[in-house]
Every structure is written in structure tokens, then in C-alpha cells.
XYZ file of C-alpha atoms in Angstrom:
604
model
C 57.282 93.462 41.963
C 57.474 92.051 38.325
C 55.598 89.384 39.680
C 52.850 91.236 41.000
C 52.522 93.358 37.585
C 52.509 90.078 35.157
C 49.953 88.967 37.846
C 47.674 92.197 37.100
C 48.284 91.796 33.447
C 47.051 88.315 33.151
C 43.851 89.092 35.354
C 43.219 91.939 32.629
C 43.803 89.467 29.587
C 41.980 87.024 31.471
C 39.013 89.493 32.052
C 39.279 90.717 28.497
C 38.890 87.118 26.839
C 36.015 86.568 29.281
C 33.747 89.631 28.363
C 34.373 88.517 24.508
C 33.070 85.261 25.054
C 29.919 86.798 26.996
C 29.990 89.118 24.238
C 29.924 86.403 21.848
C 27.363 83.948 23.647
C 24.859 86.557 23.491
C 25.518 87.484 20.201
C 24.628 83.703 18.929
C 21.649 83.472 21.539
C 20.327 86.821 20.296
C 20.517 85.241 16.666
C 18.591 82.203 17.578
C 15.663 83.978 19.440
C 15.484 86.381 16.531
C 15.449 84.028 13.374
C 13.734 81.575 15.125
C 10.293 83.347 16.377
C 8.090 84.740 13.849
C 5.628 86.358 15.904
C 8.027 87.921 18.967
C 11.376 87.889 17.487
C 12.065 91.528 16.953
C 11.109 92.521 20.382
C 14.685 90.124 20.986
C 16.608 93.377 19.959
C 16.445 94.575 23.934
C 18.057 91.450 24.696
C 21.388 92.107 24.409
C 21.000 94.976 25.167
C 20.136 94.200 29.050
C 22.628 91.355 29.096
C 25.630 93.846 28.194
C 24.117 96.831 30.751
C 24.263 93.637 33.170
C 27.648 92.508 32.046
C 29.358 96.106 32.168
C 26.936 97.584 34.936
C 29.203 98.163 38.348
C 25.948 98.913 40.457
C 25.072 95.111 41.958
C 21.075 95.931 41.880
C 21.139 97.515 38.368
C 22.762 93.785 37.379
C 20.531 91.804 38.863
C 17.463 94.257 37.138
C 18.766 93.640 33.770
C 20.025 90.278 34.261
C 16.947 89.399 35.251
C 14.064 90.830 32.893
C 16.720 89.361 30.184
C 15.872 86.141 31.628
C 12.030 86.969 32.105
C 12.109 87.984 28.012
C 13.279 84.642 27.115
C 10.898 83.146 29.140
C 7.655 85.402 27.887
C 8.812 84.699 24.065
C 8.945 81.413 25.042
C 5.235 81.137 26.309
C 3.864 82.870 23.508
C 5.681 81.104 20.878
C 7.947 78.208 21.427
C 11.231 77.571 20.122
C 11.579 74.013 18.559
C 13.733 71.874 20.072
C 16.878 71.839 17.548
C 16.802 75.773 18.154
C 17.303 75.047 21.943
C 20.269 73.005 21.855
C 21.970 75.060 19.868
C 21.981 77.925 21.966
C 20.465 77.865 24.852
C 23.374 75.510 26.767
C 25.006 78.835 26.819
C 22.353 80.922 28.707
C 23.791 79.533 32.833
C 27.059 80.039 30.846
C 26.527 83.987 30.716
C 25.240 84.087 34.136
C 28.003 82.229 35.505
C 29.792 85.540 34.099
C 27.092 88.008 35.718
C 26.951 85.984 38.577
C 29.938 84.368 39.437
C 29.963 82.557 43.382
C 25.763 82.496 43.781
C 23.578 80.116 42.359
C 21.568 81.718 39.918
C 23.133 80.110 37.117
C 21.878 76.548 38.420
C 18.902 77.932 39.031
C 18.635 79.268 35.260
C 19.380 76.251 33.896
C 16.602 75.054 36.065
C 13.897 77.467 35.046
C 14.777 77.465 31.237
C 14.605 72.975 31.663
C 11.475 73.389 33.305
C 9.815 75.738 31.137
C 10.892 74.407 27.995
C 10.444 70.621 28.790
C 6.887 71.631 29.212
C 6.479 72.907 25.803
C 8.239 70.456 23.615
C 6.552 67.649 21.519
C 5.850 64.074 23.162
C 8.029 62.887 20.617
C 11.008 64.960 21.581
C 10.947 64.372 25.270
C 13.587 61.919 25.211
C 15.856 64.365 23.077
C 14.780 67.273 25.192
C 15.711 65.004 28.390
C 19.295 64.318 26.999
C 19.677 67.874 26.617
C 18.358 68.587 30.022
C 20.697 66.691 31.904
C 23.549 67.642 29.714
C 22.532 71.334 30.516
C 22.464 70.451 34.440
C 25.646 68.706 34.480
C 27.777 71.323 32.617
C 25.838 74.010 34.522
C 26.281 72.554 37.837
C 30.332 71.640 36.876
C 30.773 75.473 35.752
C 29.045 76.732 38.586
C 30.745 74.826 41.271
C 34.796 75.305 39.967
C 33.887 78.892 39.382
C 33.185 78.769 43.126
C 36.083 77.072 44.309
C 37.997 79.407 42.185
C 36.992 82.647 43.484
C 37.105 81.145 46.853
C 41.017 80.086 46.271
C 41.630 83.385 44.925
C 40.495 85.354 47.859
C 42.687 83.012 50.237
C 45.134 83.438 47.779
C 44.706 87.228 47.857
C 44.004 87.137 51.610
C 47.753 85.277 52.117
C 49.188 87.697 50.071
C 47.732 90.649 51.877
C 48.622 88.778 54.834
C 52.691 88.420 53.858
C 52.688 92.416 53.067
C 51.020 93.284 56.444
C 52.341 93.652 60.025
C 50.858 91.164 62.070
C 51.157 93.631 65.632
C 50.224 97.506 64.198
C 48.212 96.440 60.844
C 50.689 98.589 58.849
C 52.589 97.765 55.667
C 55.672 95.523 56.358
C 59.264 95.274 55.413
C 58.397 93.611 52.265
C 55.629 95.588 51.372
C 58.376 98.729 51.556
C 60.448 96.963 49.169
C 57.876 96.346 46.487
C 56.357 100.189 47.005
C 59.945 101.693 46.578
C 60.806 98.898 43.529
C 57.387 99.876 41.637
C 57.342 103.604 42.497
C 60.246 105.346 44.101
C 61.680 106.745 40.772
C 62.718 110.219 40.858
C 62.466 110.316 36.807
C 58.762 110.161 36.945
C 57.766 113.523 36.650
C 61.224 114.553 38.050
C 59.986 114.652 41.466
C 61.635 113.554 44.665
C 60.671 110.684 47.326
C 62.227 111.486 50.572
C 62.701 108.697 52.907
C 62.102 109.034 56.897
C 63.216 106.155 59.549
C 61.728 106.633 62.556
C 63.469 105.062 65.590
C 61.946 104.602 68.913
C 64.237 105.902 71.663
C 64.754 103.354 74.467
C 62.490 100.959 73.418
C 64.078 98.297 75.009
C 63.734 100.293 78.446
C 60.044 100.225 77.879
C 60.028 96.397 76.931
C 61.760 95.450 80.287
C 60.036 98.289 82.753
C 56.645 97.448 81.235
C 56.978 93.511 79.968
C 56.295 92.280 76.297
C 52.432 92.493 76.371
C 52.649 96.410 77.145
C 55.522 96.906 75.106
C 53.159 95.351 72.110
C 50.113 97.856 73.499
C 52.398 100.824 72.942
C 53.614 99.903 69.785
C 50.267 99.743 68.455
C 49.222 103.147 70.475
C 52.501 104.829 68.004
C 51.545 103.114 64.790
C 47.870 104.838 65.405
C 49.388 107.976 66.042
C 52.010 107.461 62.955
C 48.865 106.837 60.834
C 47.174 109.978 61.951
C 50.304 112.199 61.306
C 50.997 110.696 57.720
C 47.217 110.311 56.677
C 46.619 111.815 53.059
C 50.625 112.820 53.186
C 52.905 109.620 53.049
C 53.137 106.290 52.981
C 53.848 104.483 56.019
C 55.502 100.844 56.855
C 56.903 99.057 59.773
C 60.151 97.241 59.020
C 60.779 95.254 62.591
C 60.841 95.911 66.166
C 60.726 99.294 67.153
C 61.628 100.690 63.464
C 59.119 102.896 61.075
C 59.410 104.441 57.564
C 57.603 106.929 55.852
C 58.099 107.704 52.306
C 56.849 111.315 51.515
C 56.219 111.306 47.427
C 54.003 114.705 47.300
C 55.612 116.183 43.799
C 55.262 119.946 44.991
C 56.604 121.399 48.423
C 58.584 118.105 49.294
C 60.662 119.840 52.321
C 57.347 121.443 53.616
C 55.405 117.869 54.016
C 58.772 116.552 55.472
C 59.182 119.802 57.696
C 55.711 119.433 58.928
C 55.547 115.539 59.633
C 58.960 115.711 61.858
C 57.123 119.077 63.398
C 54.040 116.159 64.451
C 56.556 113.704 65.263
C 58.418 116.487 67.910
C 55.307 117.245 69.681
C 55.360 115.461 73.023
C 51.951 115.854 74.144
C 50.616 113.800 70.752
C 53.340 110.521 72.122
C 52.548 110.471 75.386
C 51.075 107.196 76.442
C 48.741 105.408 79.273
C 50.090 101.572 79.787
C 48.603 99.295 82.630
C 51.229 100.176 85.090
C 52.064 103.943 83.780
C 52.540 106.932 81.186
C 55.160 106.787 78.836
C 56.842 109.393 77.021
C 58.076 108.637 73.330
C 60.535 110.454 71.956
C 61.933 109.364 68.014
C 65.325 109.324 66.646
C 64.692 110.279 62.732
C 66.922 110.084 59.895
C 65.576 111.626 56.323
C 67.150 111.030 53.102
C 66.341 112.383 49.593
C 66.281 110.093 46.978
C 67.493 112.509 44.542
C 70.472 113.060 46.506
C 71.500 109.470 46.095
C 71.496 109.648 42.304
C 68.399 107.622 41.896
C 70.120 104.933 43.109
C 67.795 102.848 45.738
C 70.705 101.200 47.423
C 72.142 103.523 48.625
C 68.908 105.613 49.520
C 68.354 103.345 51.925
C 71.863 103.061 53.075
C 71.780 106.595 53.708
C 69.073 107.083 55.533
C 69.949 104.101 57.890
C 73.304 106.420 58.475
C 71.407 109.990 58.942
C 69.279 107.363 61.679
C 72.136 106.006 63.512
C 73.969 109.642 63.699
C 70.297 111.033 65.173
C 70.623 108.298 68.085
C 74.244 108.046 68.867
C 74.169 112.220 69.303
C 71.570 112.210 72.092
C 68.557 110.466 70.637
C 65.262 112.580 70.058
C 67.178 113.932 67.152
C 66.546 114.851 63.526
C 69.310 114.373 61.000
C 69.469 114.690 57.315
C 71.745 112.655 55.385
C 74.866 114.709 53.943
C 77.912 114.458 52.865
C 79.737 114.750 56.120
C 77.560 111.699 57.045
C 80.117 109.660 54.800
C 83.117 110.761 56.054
C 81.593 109.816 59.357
C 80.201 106.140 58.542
C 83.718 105.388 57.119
C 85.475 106.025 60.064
C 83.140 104.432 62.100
C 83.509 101.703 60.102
C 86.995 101.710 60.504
C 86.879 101.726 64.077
C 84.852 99.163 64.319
C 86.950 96.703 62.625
C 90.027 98.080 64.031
C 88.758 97.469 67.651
C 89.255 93.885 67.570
C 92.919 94.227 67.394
C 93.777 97.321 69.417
C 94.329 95.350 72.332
C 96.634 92.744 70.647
C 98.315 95.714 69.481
C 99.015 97.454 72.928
C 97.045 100.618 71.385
C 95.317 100.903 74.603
C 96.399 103.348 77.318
C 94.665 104.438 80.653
C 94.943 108.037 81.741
C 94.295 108.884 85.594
C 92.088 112.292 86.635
C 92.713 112.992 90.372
C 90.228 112.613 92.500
C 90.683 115.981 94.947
C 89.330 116.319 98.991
C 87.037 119.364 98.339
C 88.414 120.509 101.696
C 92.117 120.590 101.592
C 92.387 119.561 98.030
C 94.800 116.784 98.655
C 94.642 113.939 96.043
C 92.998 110.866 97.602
C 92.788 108.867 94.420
C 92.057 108.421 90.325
C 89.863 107.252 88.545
C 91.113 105.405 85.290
C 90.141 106.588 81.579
C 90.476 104.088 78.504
C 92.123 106.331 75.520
C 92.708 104.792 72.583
C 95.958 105.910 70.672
C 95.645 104.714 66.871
C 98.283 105.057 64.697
C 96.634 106.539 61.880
C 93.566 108.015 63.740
C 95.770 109.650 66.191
C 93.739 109.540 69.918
C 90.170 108.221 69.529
C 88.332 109.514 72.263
C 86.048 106.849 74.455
C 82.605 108.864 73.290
C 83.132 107.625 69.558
C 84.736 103.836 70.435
C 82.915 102.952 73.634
C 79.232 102.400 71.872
C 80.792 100.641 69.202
C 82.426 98.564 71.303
C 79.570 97.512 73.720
C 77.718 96.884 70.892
C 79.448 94.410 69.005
C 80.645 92.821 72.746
C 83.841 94.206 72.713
C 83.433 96.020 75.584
C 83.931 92.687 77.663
C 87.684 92.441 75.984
C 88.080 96.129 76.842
C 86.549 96.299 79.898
C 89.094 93.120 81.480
C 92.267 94.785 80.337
C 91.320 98.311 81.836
C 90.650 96.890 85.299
C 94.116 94.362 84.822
C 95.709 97.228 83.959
C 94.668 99.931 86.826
C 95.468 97.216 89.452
C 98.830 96.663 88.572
C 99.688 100.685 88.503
C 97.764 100.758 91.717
C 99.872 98.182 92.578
C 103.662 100.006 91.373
C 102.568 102.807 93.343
C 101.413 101.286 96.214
C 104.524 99.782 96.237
C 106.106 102.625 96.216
C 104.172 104.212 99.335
C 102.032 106.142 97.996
C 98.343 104.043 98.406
C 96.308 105.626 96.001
C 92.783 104.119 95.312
C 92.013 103.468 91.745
C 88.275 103.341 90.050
C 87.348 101.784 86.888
C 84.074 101.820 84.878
C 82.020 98.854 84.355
C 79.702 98.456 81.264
C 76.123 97.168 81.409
C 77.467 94.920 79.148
C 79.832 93.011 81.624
C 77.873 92.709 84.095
C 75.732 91.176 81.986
C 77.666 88.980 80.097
C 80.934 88.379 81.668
C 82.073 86.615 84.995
C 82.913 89.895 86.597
C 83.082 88.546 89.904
C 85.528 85.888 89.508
C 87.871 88.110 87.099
C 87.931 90.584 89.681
C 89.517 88.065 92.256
C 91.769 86.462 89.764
C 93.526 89.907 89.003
C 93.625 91.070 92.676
C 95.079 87.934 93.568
C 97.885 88.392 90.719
C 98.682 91.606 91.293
C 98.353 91.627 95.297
C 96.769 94.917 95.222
C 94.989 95.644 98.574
C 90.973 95.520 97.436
C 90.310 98.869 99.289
C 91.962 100.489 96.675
C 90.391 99.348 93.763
C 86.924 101.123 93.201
C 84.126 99.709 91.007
C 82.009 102.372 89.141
C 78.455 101.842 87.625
C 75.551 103.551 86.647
C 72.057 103.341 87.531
C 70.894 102.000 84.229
C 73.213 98.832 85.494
C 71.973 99.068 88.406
C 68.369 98.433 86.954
C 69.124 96.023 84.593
C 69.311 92.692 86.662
C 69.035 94.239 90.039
C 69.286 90.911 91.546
C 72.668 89.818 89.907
C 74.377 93.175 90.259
C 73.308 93.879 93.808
C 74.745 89.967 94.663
C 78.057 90.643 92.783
C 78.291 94.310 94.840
C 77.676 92.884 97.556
C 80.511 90.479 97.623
C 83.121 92.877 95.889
C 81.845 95.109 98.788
C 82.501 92.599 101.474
C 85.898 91.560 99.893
C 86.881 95.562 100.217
C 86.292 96.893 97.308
C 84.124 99.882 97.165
C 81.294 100.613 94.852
C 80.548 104.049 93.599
C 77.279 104.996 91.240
C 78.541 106.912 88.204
C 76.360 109.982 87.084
C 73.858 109.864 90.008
C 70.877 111.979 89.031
C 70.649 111.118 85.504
C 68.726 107.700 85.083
C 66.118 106.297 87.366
C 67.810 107.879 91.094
C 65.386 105.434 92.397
C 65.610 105.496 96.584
C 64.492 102.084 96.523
C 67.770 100.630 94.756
C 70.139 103.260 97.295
C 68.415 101.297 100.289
C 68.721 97.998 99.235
C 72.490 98.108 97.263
C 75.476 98.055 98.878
C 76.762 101.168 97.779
C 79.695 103.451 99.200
C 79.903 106.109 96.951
C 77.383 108.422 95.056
C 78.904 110.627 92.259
C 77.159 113.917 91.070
C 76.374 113.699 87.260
C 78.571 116.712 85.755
C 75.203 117.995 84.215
C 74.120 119.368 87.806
C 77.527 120.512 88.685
C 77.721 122.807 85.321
C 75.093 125.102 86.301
C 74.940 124.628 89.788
C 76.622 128.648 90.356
C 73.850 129.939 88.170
C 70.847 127.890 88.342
C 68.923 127.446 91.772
C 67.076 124.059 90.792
C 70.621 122.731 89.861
C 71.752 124.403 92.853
C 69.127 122.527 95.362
C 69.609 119.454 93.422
C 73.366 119.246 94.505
C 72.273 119.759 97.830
C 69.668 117.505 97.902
C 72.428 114.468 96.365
C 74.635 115.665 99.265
C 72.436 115.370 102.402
C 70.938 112.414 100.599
C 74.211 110.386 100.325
C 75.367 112.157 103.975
C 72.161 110.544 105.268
C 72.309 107.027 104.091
C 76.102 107.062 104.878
C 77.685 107.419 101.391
C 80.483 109.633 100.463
C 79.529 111.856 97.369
C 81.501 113.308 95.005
C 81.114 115.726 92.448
C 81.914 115.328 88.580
C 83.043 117.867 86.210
C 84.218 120.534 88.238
C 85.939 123.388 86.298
C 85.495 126.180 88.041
C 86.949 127.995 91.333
C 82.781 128.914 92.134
C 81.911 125.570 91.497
C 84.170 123.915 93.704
C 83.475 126.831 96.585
C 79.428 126.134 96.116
C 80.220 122.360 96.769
C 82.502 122.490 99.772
C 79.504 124.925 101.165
C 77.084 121.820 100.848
C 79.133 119.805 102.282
C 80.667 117.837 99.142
C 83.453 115.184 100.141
C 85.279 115.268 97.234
C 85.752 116.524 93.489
C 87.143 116.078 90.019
C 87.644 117.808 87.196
C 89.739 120.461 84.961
C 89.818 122.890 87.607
C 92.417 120.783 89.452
C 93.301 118.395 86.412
C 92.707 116.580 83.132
C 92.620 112.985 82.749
C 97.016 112.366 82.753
C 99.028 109.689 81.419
C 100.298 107.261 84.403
C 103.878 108.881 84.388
C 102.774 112.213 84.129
C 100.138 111.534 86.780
C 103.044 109.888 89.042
C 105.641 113.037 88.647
C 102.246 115.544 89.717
C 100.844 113.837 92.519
C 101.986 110.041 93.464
C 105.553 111.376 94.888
C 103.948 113.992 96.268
C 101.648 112.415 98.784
C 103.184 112.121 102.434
C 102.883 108.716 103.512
C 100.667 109.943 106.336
C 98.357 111.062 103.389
C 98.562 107.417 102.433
C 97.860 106.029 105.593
C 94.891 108.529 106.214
C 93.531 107.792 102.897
C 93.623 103.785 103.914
C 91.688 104.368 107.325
C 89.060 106.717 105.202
C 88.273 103.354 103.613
């Protein structure tokens, strides 16, 4: 930004030394055409006059005008009384000179020089021909030098501009860029101007990446430029807008007066669905915005950490449900530290045996015998105390940890399906897979490796995903499902309802069990489209042959409701929290008949 204001004061000093010189140039032609004719020369008073309502004129027609009838004058005084030919050297090489200035990129200065040659070569004595030739072509030469580098000039300087322009503009939406941002917040954002605030707004498209691989690049690029339109329309005449990268925005509101009130209303825009809902080639899209707004005033004046807080009041609004507002505070901090520490901590919390699985019964909805568990990562931290999987999970499939995690949970539910299997009591075990190792580990083969260590029967390990896997790489996933499913193990879709619930993927997938998201089951007593929707999962899964079972269940109603539609089985607080292994053993493992056992094996 220094640059660019050194760059704007040498194009004023620049412009300054040039008008003094015009200035100047007229000042000595004015002088010759008035000393110099006898019968004319005071009408030569009006001469600089035009020249300097040409020179300062901003109206392009009013320059011509005056540039012109300056030029005529010359040319009149010149008819009528002729200058001699040492009075025309002396001044008049600087006429094309000034209209270079007027008329900078054209050709009228050449064609000055031409006309004031032509007229005056006409006038001179025979004896001064030769002199008045030398001039001539001295004049021409200069003229036509001046006149073409001026040219090339202003031509470089508008690419030059046009590059720079260029670097500072978005490429895809047309809007300010990342560095643009940078130099408006280095030159401007400085709450002791005036003592007024700038508050800062990062606007984060929710699920973007959803959109890029339902839709495909092209439309994904369409409905970028559809938001930046509507992002211009919202902060038109209130803020300034930029697009750092990818699916991220800014606006910078800098109104001095009523600063919450702009902010208040452009979120209020940014909320409305009807104004972000889109038409693409193959479909509407809905747009919803994770925001994060900090005050620059808040952060001491300090830039820095402006920004740094508003990228933290961003990644709270998406990481607590997305389509969230959040203002940076003070409780942010507090936050971002411990997330911080987590994240660094995560690395070594398996090398450190910090890791432990806890085991939720999964309950017949019948006869509400225990016919298996499914396993729950906890992490117990030392200092943290018991980090629960909501807070460490994201991190952890985000920086690829999840791959690490996600191996020693399944290891380590095998083997204590294994100890109590050998111990009579066969109870089937499910573990959750991430998105991310599907997509990025050999699940397959680690899956064999560790049932062929531990010698666990296959029927009684249980794989659970969720649609959004499902829809990922449909392809890959349904291939590795189908071979887990044809090796025994059974497949189950975590938090059916929620994501896509396409019928397409249920026909083709080799699925075995359907679980009801928890969300349906809360309200299912109360609310009669929750109500039908539980039904409708149950005959559904009933239909294609699927066991279904229900998620969340904490109440006596609930559970009644379910058995009603027909519900397999359940799990929840109403029968049991997640338990540790032992605790879960001493409850319900030496509890279980062994015809239980061999029941539950013939169910699979």
C-alpha cells in the first residue's frame, strides 16, 4: 500500500511539473506573437487565455473549442501579418509541444506541426526557404518523436494499470480479491480516524463442497457467481465487499454512525432464504452462510488479530450447526486455545493409551434383552479430563487423524468382542466409520487383517456409516460393503433420515441395517410428522428386508410408540448410557443365557 501511495504522489508531481511547462510554453509563445506583430499583436492577449481554459477544461468538447480557435488565432495573425522567420524558431517548435499536453494519444499535434509548416513556409522570404526548411523538418521530427513515445506511454500505462486492476480482481465473481482486502484494510481500516469502528464479516458458504460434487465444477462456478451478485446487491452503498478464495467472502462495514444497525441489517439480507435460492442446470439450490463478525475496535486496533478473530467467530458459526451467526468474544479465546490444544494433543493420545471405548446396549424393543453394543471413542486426557467425541472427532477428520483413530477403535472392539465371546456370551459389536476412511484408508484389507488376529466371528462385528458416505464414492463404498457383507459382517446406515435418504442408494447397497436418526425419535410422542416419519423408516426398512433400529431413545413413551410400529430394536438412556467395557460386562455380558447367545447368532 506504500507503494501504491508513492505511485499516486509521483503521478501528481509528475502532472504538476507538466502543467508548469505548458504554463510556461505559452507564456514565451504569447510573448513572441505579441512583441513581434505590430498590427495584430494585442488581440494575442486571448491566447493564453484559450490555451489554459483548454489545458484545465475537464469537458473533452470545450478542449477541443479552445484548443482549436487558439490554433485558428495564430494562424489568422499569421495571414494578416507574418512573423519573420527568427521569431518562428524561437517559439513556435513549442506549439505541437502544448498540444501533445492537450492532446495526448491523437494526432493533432502532428497535424499542428503540419498546418503551422505549411502555412508559414508559404509566407517566408525566397531567401529563407532553406532556413525555414531546416526548421521544418526539425519541427516534424521532434513533433513526430514526442507524439509517438507519448503514445506508447499512455498505452503501457493502461496495460500497466489494466494488470494491476487485473492482480486486485477475482477472475470468477469480478469482486475485489484477497490482496485487494489487504491493501483496503492496510490504507483504511484505522479505528483512530474519526474514532469510528470497521467491523469485519466472513461469510462462509455452507456445504460448498456438496454442491461442487452434486452439481460438477462448471455449476459450482455458475453459483458462485449467482452469490457474489446477490452479495453485491445486499452490500451496495453499505460495505465493501471482497472474495478471498474458494467459497470464502468478506465484507468490511466502515459507516461511522449506527455501525451495529448496517451489520444487523446485512446478516438480516444474508438470513433470508428466498434472496439465496438458486436455479443450476440440473436443480435449485439452497444457500445457507456461516458468518463470523468482528469489531476492529475490540481487537485494540490491532489488524492481526482482527482478522484472527473473525476467522475464530467463523469457524465457531460452522462447527455449531452451520447457518450460524457468531460474534467474536472473549469466550471465543478460551475456546480457540483449547481447540488448539486438542489438536496438537491428538497426535499422541493414541501412543499414550488415552483412548477408551465405551459400549451402549443395543436393546430388542420387544423383550428388551441386550442383543449387542455399539462402541463409543471417549477420550480421557489427563489435564482436560474426558473430551467428548463432538469437540475431537472434526478436528480429527480434518487434519486425517481420524484414519489413526478410526483403526484402533475397530482393533480394539474386536478383541473385547472377542474376550466375551470367549466367554459365551456372543455379543455383536458396531463401530463407526468416517467419510474420511473410506476415503483414504484401505478399509477393506484392515478389516480382514484384525478379524483374522483376533478370530472374532465376522457376524459380530457391525460396520456403521452414514449416508453422506454413502454418497461420496458410491461406487467404492458399495464394492467394499459388499464384500464385508459377503464375508459376514453386517452393514448398518447411521442417522437414516438426515442426509440424502435417497431410495436409489437403499436398492442398490448391500445394506442390513437402517438406524432412525435420534432427531425423529425425540419428538416422535408429540409430533405427528415425526410420528409418520418413524413409521414410514419402519415399513420402509421391513419392506426391503432391513432390520431398523431406533436412536436416542429416552423415554418409556418413546420406546412404547416404536414397538407399536413395529421397531426391531432400540438404544438409548432409557435402558443405558454409553458404559465402560467392565462396567458394561458386570450389567449385561454375564447376564445373557447362552441360548440368548445362540439366538442372537441365528438372527444374523
Amino acid at each position: 500500500m506504500i507503494r501504491s501511495d508513492n505511485l499516486l504522489y509521483d503521478a501528481i508531481k509528475s502532472r504538476i511539473f507538466i502543467n508548469m511547462a505548458f504554463i510556461a510554453a505559452i507564456g514565451l509563445i504569447t510573448h513572441t506573437l505579441i512583441t513581434q506583430h505590430e498590427l495584430v499583436g494585442f488581440s494575442y492577449a486571448l491566447f493564453p487565455i484559450g490555451m489554459l481554459i483548454a489545458l484545465f477544461s475537464k469537458s473533452a468538447s470545450r478542449k477541443r473549442l479552445f484548443g482549436l480557435l487558439s490554433f485558428a488565432h495564430i494562424l489568422i495573425g499569421g495571414m494578416i501579418e507574418p512573423l519573420e522567420i527568427d521569431a518562428i524558431e524561437k517559439s513556435f517548435l513549442l506549439l505541437p509541444l502544448c498540444y501533445l499536453i492537450l492532446f495526448p494519444n491523437t494526432v493533432w499535434p502532428i497535424v499542428i506541426a503540419t498546418l503551422l509548416v505549411s502555412h508559414y513556409f508559404l509566407s517566408v522570404p525566397t531567401d529563407d526557404l532553406y532556413e525555414m526548411a531546416d526548421d521544418s523538418v526539425k519541427l516534424m521530427l521532434i513533433t513526430v518523436f514526442a507524439t509517438s513515445m507519448t503514445y506508447y506511454k499512455i498505452k503501457s500505462d493502461k496495460q500497466l494499470k489494466k494488470y494491476r486492476d487485473d492482480s486486485l480482481s477475482d477472475v470468477l465473481t469480478q469482486l475485489p480479491n484477497r490482496r485487494a482486502f489487504y491493501q483496503y484494510i492496510a490504507r483504511y481500516a484505522d479505528c483512530t480516524i474519526d474514532n469510528h469502528d470497521f467491523v469485519l464479516l466472513k461469510i462462509d458458504i455452507d456445504n460448498f463442497k456438496d454442491a461442487n460434487d452434486s452439481f460438477g465444477p462448471q455449476q459450482a462456478d455458475v453459483l458462485l457467481r449467482f452469490i457474489a451478485t446477490r452479495l453485491k446487491q445486499v452490500t451496495v452503498n453499505k460495505a465493501e465487499l471482497f472474495r478471498l478464495e474458494g467459497d470464502e467472502f468478506v465484507i468490511i462495514v466502515t459507516e461511522k454512525a449506527s455501525i451495529e444497525q448496517q451489520v444487523e441489517g446485512i446478516v438480516r439480507e444474508l438470513s433470508r432464504p428466498e434472496r439465496f435460492h438458486f436455479e443450476l442446470d440440473r436443480g435449485f439450490y439452497q444457500v445457507t452462510f456461516s458468518i463470523g463478525i468482528s469489531s476492529l475496535k475490540k481487537a485494540t486496533n490491532n489488524r492481526d488479530i482482527w482478522l484472527k478473530n473473525v476467522d475464530i467467530a467463523t469457524l465457531k458459526a460452522k462447527t455449531t450447526g452451520k447457518n450460524r451467526v457468531r460474534w467474536y468474544d472473549e469466550s471465543l479465546l478460551d475456546e480457540t486455545i483449547r481447540a488448539h490444544q486438542v489438536e496438537v494433543e491428538l497426535e499422541q493420545a493414541i501412543r499414550l493409551n488415552q483412548f477408551v471405548l465405551h459400549y451402549q446396549p443395543k436393546v430388542s424393543i420387544k423383550d428388551q434383552r441386550v442383543k449387542g453394543a455399539e462402541a463409543l471413542v471417549r477420550w480421557d486426557h489427563p489435564n482436560l479430563g474426558m473430551i467428548s467425541p463432538i469437540e475431537f472427532i472434526p478436528i480429527a477428520e480434518k487434519t486425517k487423524q481420524i484414519i489413526m483413530i478410526g483403526r484402533w477403535v475397530i482393533k480394539e472392539a474386536c478383541e473385547q468382542a472377542k474376550r466375551w465371546h470367549d466367554e459365551g456370551a456372543s455379543i455383536q459389536i458396531s463401530v463407526n466409520v468416517s467419510t474420511v476412511q473410506f476415503a483414504h484408508d484401505d478399509l477393506l484389507t484392515y478389516i480382514r487383517h484384525i478379524l483374522r488376529r483376533t478370530e472374532l466371528p465376522p457376524h459380530l462385528l457391525q460396520i456403521e456409516i452414514t449416508e453422506t458416505t454413502l454418497m461420496k464414492d458410491t461406487e467404492r463404498v458399495t464394492r467394499i460393503c459388499k464384500i464385508l457383507q459377503e464375508e459376514g459382517i453386517t452393514i448398518a446406515v447411521d442417522d437414516f433420515g438426515v442426509a440424502y435418504s435417497s431410495l436409489n442408494y437403499l436398492k442398490k447397497l448391500p445394506i442390513d441395517v437402517l438406524k432412525i436418526d435420534k432427531s425423529f425419535v425425540d419428538d416422535c410422542v408429540n409430533a405427528h410428522h415425526d410420528h409418520m416419519l418413524v413409521r414410514t423408516i419402519v415399513q420402509l426398512g421391513h419392506n426391503m428386508g432391513k432390520r431398523v433400529i431406533a436412536e436416542g431413545v429416552e423415554h418409556e413413551a418413546q420406546r412404547a410408540l416404536l414397538q407399536n410400529e413395529g421397531c426391531d430394536d432400540y438404544q438409548g438412556y432409557l435402558f443405558s448410557q454409553p458404559l465402560p467395557a467392565d462396567v458394561f460386562e458386570a450389567s449385561f455380558v454375564k447376564a445373557i443365557p447362552s441360548e440368548w447367545a445362540s439366538q442372537l447368532k441365528a438372527c444374523q
